[in-house]
Amino acid sequence: MDEDVEAGVGPAERAQHAGEAGPTPGHRQRMSARRKQAAVLRLLRGEDLELLSRELGVTAAELSGWREAFLAAGEAALKTRSADARDAEIGRLKEKVGDLPMATELLEVKIERLEAARPLAHRRSRR
């Protein structure tokens, strides 16, 4: 006789306990960034992709995607350079250059108003 039948375990009870070994694909929980990072670090340390994906209940493709995104973000962080005194000076000068057209426009308006209120006297030529 079958061991399950002898123990009184029916098909419904076996089906209920079938997914207890790990999370089922239909009932996955959302993974936090911290858990994804931990999973990626485990991969980078040499753990098997397939085994880890089964343990976590995510697809191998999803886990690989996390690893690629993690590595790409790290690469991008290494490409940026830290700000130095030159950057501050460049920012200050760009701001000054940006202010020049506005100052020029204000001066032109002021000149127009002055000329409209008191036109310049015509000079007589000296002979």
PDB file of N, CA and C in Angstrom, residues 30-93:
ATOM      1  N   ARG A  30       7.229  41.094  -2.736  1.00  0.00           N
ATOM      2  CA  ARG A  30       8.126  42.075  -3.364  1.00  0.00           C
ATOM      3  C   ARG A  30       9.456  42.037  -2.645  1.00  0.00           C
ATOM      4  N   MET A  31      10.498  42.178  -3.419  1.00  0.00           N
ATOM      5  CA  MET A  31      11.838  42.164  -2.841  1.00  0.00           C
ATOM      6  C   MET A  31      12.273  43.607  -2.582  1.00  0.00           C
ATOM      7  N   SER A  32      12.754  43.877  -1.392  1.00  0.00           N
ATOM      8  CA  SER A  32      13.273  45.207  -1.079  1.00  0.00           C
ATOM      9  C   SER A  32      14.627  45.373  -1.766  1.00  0.00           C
ATOM     10  N   ALA A  33      15.039  46.617  -1.878  1.00  0.00           N
ATOM     11  CA  ALA A  33      16.341  46.903  -2.490  1.00  0.00           C
ATOM     12  C   ALA A  33      17.457  46.229  -1.691  1.00  0.00           C
ATOM     13  N   ARG A  34      17.312  46.180  -0.380  1.00  0.00           N
ATOM     14  CA  ARG A  34      18.334  45.561   0.466  1.00  0.00           C
ATOM     15  C   ARG A  34      18.426  44.057   0.200  1.00  0.00           C
ATOM     16  N   ARG A  35      17.281  43.401   0.017  1.00  0.00           N
ATOM     17  CA  ARG A  35      17.294  41.959  -0.263  1.00  0.00           C
ATOM     18  C   ARG A  35      17.837  41.683  -1.661  1.00  0.00           C
ATOM     19  N   LYS A  36      17.504  42.554  -2.620  1.00  0.00           N
ATOM     20  CA  LYS A  36      18.046  42.392  -3.974  1.00  0.00           C
ATOM     21  C   LYS A  36      19.567  42.547  -3.942  1.00  0.00           C
ATOM     22  N   GLN A  37      20.035  43.544  -3.187  1.00  0.00           N
ATOM     23  CA  GLN A  37      21.471  43.766  -3.086  1.00  0.00           C
ATOM     24  C   GLN A  37      22.147  42.549  -2.462  1.00  0.00           C
ATOM     25  N   ALA A  38      21.554  42.007  -1.427  1.00  0.00           N
ATOM     26  CA  ALA A  38      22.135  40.824  -0.781  1.00  0.00           C
ATOM     27  C   ALA A  38      22.192  39.658  -1.763  1.00  0.00           C
ATOM     28  N   ALA A  39      21.140  39.496  -2.573  1.00  0.00           N
ATOM     29  CA  ALA A  39      21.112  38.412  -3.558  1.00  0.00           C
ATOM     30  C   ALA A  39      22.198  38.610  -4.611  1.00  0.00           C
ATOM     31  N   VAL A  40      22.351  39.835  -5.075  1.00  0.00           N
ATOM     32  CA  VAL A  40      23.369  40.125  -6.091  1.00  0.00           C
ATOM     33  C   VAL A  40      24.763  39.885  -5.528  1.00  0.00           C
ATOM     34  N   LEU A  41      24.990  40.301  -4.300  1.00  0.00           N
ATOM     35  CA  LEU A  41      26.302  40.079  -3.691  1.00  0.00           C
ATOM     36  C   LEU A  41      26.602  38.587  -3.548  1.00  0.00           C
ATOM     37  N   ARG A  42      25.573  37.810  -3.251  1.00  0.00           N
ATOM     38  CA  ARG A  42      25.765  36.357  -3.181  1.00  0.00           C
ATOM     39  C   ARG A  42      26.158  35.804  -4.541  1.00  0.00           C
ATOM     40  N   LEU A  43      25.524  36.320  -5.588  1.00  0.00           N
ATOM     41  CA  LEU A  43      25.881  35.892  -6.948  1.00  0.00           C
ATOM     42  C   LEU A  43      27.328  36.259  -7.272  1.00  0.00           C
ATOM     43  N   LEU A  44      27.700  37.486  -6.929  1.00  0.00           N
ATOM     44  CA  LEU A  44      29.040  37.953  -7.235  1.00  0.00           C
ATOM     45  C   LEU A  44      30.108  37.198  -6.448  1.00  0.00           C
ATOM     46  N   ARG A  45      29.709  36.645  -5.316  1.00  0.00           N
ATOM     47  CA  ARG A  45      30.650  35.846  -4.527  1.00  0.00           C
ATOM     48  C   ARG A  45      30.752  34.411  -5.026  1.00  0.00           C
ATOM     49  N   GLY A  46      29.947  34.078  -6.051  1.00  0.00           N
ATOM     50  CA  GLY A  46      30.103  32.780  -6.692  1.00  0.00           C
ATOM     51  C   GLY A  46      28.984  31.776  -6.481  1.00  0.00           C
ATOM     52  N   GLU A  47      27.898  32.176  -5.827  1.00  0.00           N
ATOM     53  CA  GLU A  47      26.796  31.219  -5.658  1.00  0.00           C
ATOM     54  C   GLU A  47      26.146  30.930  -7.004  1.00  0.00           C
ATOM     55  N   ASP A  48      25.575  29.756  -7.131  1.00  0.00           N
ATOM     56  CA  ASP A  48      24.955  29.322  -8.377  1.00  0.00           C
ATOM     57  C   ASP A  48      23.671  30.101  -8.642  1.00  0.00           C
ATOM     58  N   LEU A  49      23.545  30.608  -9.856  1.00  0.00           N
ATOM     59  CA  LEU A  49      22.392  31.423 -10.244  1.00  0.00           C
ATOM     60  C   LEU A  49      21.087  30.645 -10.115  1.00  0.00           C
ATOM     61  N   GLU A  50      21.061  29.437 -10.641  1.00  0.00           N
ATOM     62  CA  GLU A  50      19.831  28.635 -10.614  1.00  0.00           C
ATOM     63  C   GLU A  50      19.401  28.294  -9.186  1.00  0.00           C
ATOM     64  N   LEU A  51      20.351  27.885  -8.366  1.00  0.00           N
ATOM     65  CA  LEU A  51      20.019  27.527  -6.981  1.00  0.00           C
ATOM     66  C   LEU A  51      19.520  28.741  -6.200  1.00  0.00           C
ATOM     67  N   LEU A  52      20.185  29.858  -6.393  1.00  0.00           N
ATOM     68  CA  LEU A  52      19.786  31.066  -5.682  1.00  0.00           C
ATOM     69  C   LEU A  52      18.421  31.560  -6.152  1.00  0.00           C
ATOM     70  N   SER A  53      18.165  31.465  -7.443  1.00  0.00           N
ATOM     71  CA  SER A  53      16.865  31.914  -7.949  1.00  0.00           C
ATOM     72  C   SER A  53      15.745  31.043  -7.389  1.00  0.00           C
ATOM     73  N   ARG A  54      15.983  29.728  -7.292  1.00  0.00           N
ATOM     74  CA  ARG A  54      14.963  28.844  -6.694  1.00  0.00           C
ATOM     75  C   ARG A  54      14.759  29.164  -5.226  1.00  0.00           C
ATOM     76  N   GLU A  55      15.860  29.388  -4.519  1.00  0.00           N
ATOM     77  CA  GLU A  55      15.763  29.687  -3.085  1.00  0.00           C
ATOM     78  C   GLU A  55      14.952  30.952  -2.834  1.00  0.00           C
ATOM     79  N   LEU A  56      15.182  31.972  -3.671  1.00  0.00           N
ATOM     80  CA  LEU A  56      14.502  33.250  -3.483  1.00  0.00           C
ATOM     81  C   LEU A  56      13.131  33.303  -4.138  1.00  0.00           C
ATOM     82  N   GLY A  57      12.853  32.349  -5.012  1.00  0.00           N
ATOM     83  CA  GLY A  57      11.558  32.329  -5.682  1.00  0.00           C
ATOM     84  C   GLY A  57      11.443  33.365  -6.785  1.00  0.00           C
ATOM     85  N   VAL A  58      12.563  33.673  -7.426  1.00  0.00           N
ATOM     86  CA  VAL A  58      12.553  34.607  -8.559  1.00  0.00           C
ATOM     87  C   VAL A  58      13.170  33.892  -9.748  1.00  0.00           C
ATOM     88  N   THR A  59      12.898  34.395 -10.925  1.00  0.00           N
ATOM     89  CA  THR A  59      13.460  33.756 -12.106  1.00  0.00           C
ATOM     90  C   THR A  59      14.948  34.074 -12.217  1.00  0.00           C
ATOM     91  N   ALA A  60      15.665  33.217 -12.897  1.00  0.00           N
ATOM     92  CA  ALA A  60      17.089  33.433 -13.112  1.00  0.00           C
ATOM     93  C   ALA A  60      17.310  34.698 -13.937  1.00  0.00           C
ATOM     94  N   ALA A  61      16.400  34.958 -14.868  1.00  0.00           N
ATOM     95  CA  ALA A  61      16.513  36.159 -15.703  1.00  0.00           C
ATOM     96  C   ALA A  61      16.363  37.420 -14.856  1.00  0.00           C
ATOM     97  N   GLU A  62      15.438  37.386 -13.915  1.00  0.00           N
ATOM     98  CA  GLU A  62      15.222  38.538 -13.041  1.00  0.00           C
ATOM     99  C   GLU A  62      16.459  38.786 -12.169  1.00  0.00           C
ATOM    100  N   LEU A  63      16.998  37.711 -11.630  1.00  0.00           N
ATOM    101  CA  LEU A  63      18.192  37.798 -10.803  1.00  0.00           C
ATOM    102  C   LEU A  63      19.385  38.311 -11.612  1.00  0.00           C
ATOM    103  N   SER A  64      19.513  37.846 -12.840  1.00  0.00           N
ATOM    104  CA  SER A  64      20.581  38.329 -13.723  1.00  0.00           C
ATOM    105  C   SER A  64      20.402  39.809 -14.029  1.00  0.00           C
ATOM    106  N   GLY A  65      19.150  40.227 -14.209  1.00  0.00           N
ATOM    107  CA  GLY A  65      18.864  41.645 -14.456  1.00  0.00           C
ATOM    108  C   GLY A  65      19.282  42.523 -13.286  1.00  0.00           C
ATOM    109  N   TRP A  66      19.023  42.043 -12.064  1.00  0.00           N
ATOM    110  CA  TRP A  66      19.449  42.790 -10.877  1.00  0.00           C
ATOM    111  C   TRP A  66      20.964  42.923 -10.851  1.00  0.00           C
ATOM    112  N   ARG A  67      21.653  41.830 -11.184  1.00  0.00           N
ATOM    113  CA  ARG A  67      23.115  41.851 -11.177  1.00  0.00           C
ATOM    114  C   ARG A  67      23.633  42.856 -12.196  1.00  0.00           C
ATOM    115  N   GLU A  68      23.059  42.850 -13.415  1.00  0.00           N
ATOM    116  CA  GLU A  68      23.504  43.780 -14.461  1.00  0.00           C
ATOM    117  C   GLU A  68      23.240  45.227 -14.065  1.00  0.00           C
ATOM    118  N   ALA A  69      22.069  45.493 -13.474  1.00  0.00           N
ATOM    119  CA  ALA A  69      21.743  46.857 -13.043  1.00  0.00           C
ATOM    120  C   ALA A  69      22.694  47.306 -11.933  1.00  0.00           C
ATOM    121  N   PHE A  70      23.001  46.404 -11.022  1.00  0.00           N
ATOM    122  CA  PHE A  70      23.909  46.685  -9.912  1.00  0.00           C
ATOM    123  C   PHE A  70      25.296  47.046 -10.435  1.00  0.00           C
ATOM    124  N   LEU A  71      25.789  46.249 -11.373  1.00  0.00           N
ATOM    125  CA  LEU A  71      27.119  46.487 -11.933  1.00  0.00           C
ATOM    126  C   LEU A  71      27.158  47.773 -12.764  1.00  0.00           C
ATOM    127  N   ALA A  72      26.079  48.042 -13.515  1.00  0.00           N
ATOM    128  CA  ALA A  72      26.027  49.260 -14.328  1.00  0.00           C
ATOM    129  C   ALA A  72      26.026  50.504 -13.441  1.00  0.00           C
ATOM    130  N   ALA A  73      25.280  50.453 -12.332  1.00  0.00           N
ATOM    131  CA  ALA A  73      25.239  51.593 -11.413  1.00  0.00           C
ATOM    132  C   ALA A  73      26.602  51.807 -10.779  1.00  0.00           C
ATOM    133  N   GLY A  74      27.284  50.732 -10.452  1.00  0.00           N
ATOM    134  CA  GLY A  74      28.625  50.849  -9.882  1.00  0.00           C
ATOM    135  C   GLY A  74      29.595  51.451 -10.874  1.00  0.00           C
ATOM    136  N   GLU A  75      29.492  51.050 -12.121  1.00  0.00           N
ATOM    137  CA  GLU A  75      30.365  51.588 -13.166  1.00  0.00           C
ATOM    138  C   GLU A  75      30.118  53.079 -13.360  1.00  0.00           C
ATOM    139  N   ALA A  76      28.841  53.468 -13.363  1.00  0.00           N
ATOM    140  CA  ALA A  76      28.498  54.877 -13.545  1.00  0.00           C
ATOM    141  C   ALA A  76      29.026  55.709 -12.376  1.00  0.00           C
ATOM    142  N   ALA A  77      28.967  55.154 -11.175  1.00  0.00           N
ATOM    143  CA  ALA A  77      29.463  55.887 -10.006  1.00  0.00           C
ATOM    144  C   ALA A  77      30.969  56.100 -10.090  1.00  0.00           C
ATOM    145  N   LEU A  78      31.675  55.156 -10.673  1.00  0.00           N
ATOM    146  CA  LEU A  78      33.125  55.282 -10.788  1.00  0.00           C
ATOM    147  C   LEU A  78      33.533  56.262 -11.874  1.00  0.00           C
ATOM    148  N   LYS A  79      32.657  56.521 -12.820  1.00  0.00           N
ATOM    149  CA  LYS A  79      32.986  57.424 -13.921  1.00  0.00           C
ATOM    150  C   LYS A  79      32.876  58.887 -13.520  1.00  0.00           C
ATOM    151  N   THR A  80      32.097  59.194 -12.504  1.00  0.00           N
ATOM    152  CA  THR A  80      31.939  60.586 -12.106  1.00  0.00           C
ATOM    153  C   THR A  80      33.169  61.028 -11.332  1.00  0.00           C
ATOM    154  N   ARG A  81      33.526  62.281 -11.518  1.00  0.00           N
ATOM    155  CA  ARG A  81      34.672  62.789 -10.786  1.00  0.00           C
ATOM    156  C   ARG A  81      34.176  63.727  -9.698  1.00  0.00           C
ATOM    157  N   SER A  82      34.930  63.832  -8.650  1.00  0.00           N
ATOM    158  CA  SER A  82      34.515  64.688  -7.547  1.00  0.00           C
ATOM    159  C   SER A  82      34.713  66.154  -7.930  1.00  0.00           C
ATOM    160  N   ALA A  83      33.899  66.989  -7.339  1.00  0.00           N
ATOM    161  CA  ALA A  83      33.983  68.419  -7.608  1.00  0.00           C
ATOM    162  C   ALA A  83      35.239  68.978  -6.957  1.00  0.00           C
ATOM    163  N   ASP A  84      35.866  69.925  -7.615  1.00  0.00           N
ATOM    164  CA  ASP A  84      37.041  70.565  -7.041  1.00  0.00           C
ATOM    165  C   ASP A  84      36.873  72.084  -7.144  1.00  0.00           C
ATOM    166  N   ALA A  85      37.910  72.808  -6.812  1.00  0.00           N
ATOM    167  CA  ALA A  85      37.847  74.278  -6.807  1.00  0.00           C
ATOM    168  C   ALA A  85      37.570  74.826  -8.200  1.00  0.00           C
ATOM    169  N   ARG A  86      38.073  74.139  -9.229  1.00  0.00           N
ATOM    170  CA  ARG A  86      37.833  74.607 -10.602  1.00  0.00           C
ATOM    171  C   ARG A  86      36.349  74.564 -10.933  1.00  0.00           C
ATOM    172  N   ASP A  87      35.661  73.531 -10.477  1.00  0.00           N
ATOM    173  CA  ASP A  87      34.228  73.424 -10.751  1.00  0.00           C
ATOM    174  C   ASP A  87      33.460  74.581 -10.119  1.00  0.00           C
ATOM    175  N   ALA A  88      33.852  74.962  -8.912  1.00  0.00           N
ATOM    176  CA  ALA A  88      33.191  76.082  -8.250  1.00  0.00           C
ATOM    177  C   ALA A  88      33.433  77.373  -9.026  1.00  0.00           C
ATOM    178  N   GLU A  89      34.665  77.576  -9.486  1.00  0.00           N
ATOM    179  CA  GLU A  89      34.999  78.773 -10.259  1.00  0.00           C
ATOM    180  C   GLU A  89      34.261  78.785 -11.593  1.00  0.00           C
ATOM    181  N   ILE A  90      34.178  77.652 -12.248  1.00  0.00           N
ATOM    182  CA  ILE A  90      33.448  77.552 -13.520  1.00  0.00           C
ATOM    183  C   ILE A  90      31.980  77.886 -13.303  1.00  0.00           C
ATOM    184  N   GLY A  91      31.397  77.375 -12.243  1.00  0.00           N
ATOM    185  CA  GLY A  91      29.999  77.677 -11.935  1.00  0.00           C
ATOM    186  C   GLY A  91      29.779  79.161 -11.694  1.00  0.00           C
ATOM    187  N   ARG A  92      30.697  79.784 -10.949  1.00  0.00           N
ATOM    188  CA  ARG A  92      30.587  81.211 -10.662  1.00  0.00           C
ATOM    189  C   ARG A  92      30.678  82.024 -11.953  1.00  0.00           C
ATOM    190  N   LEU A  93      31.622  81.665 -12.830  1.00  0.00           N
ATOM    191  CA  LEU A  93      31.794  82.405 -14.083  1.00  0.00           C
ATOM    192  C   LEU A  93      30.612  82.206 -15.028  1.00  0.00           C
TER     193      LEU A  93
END
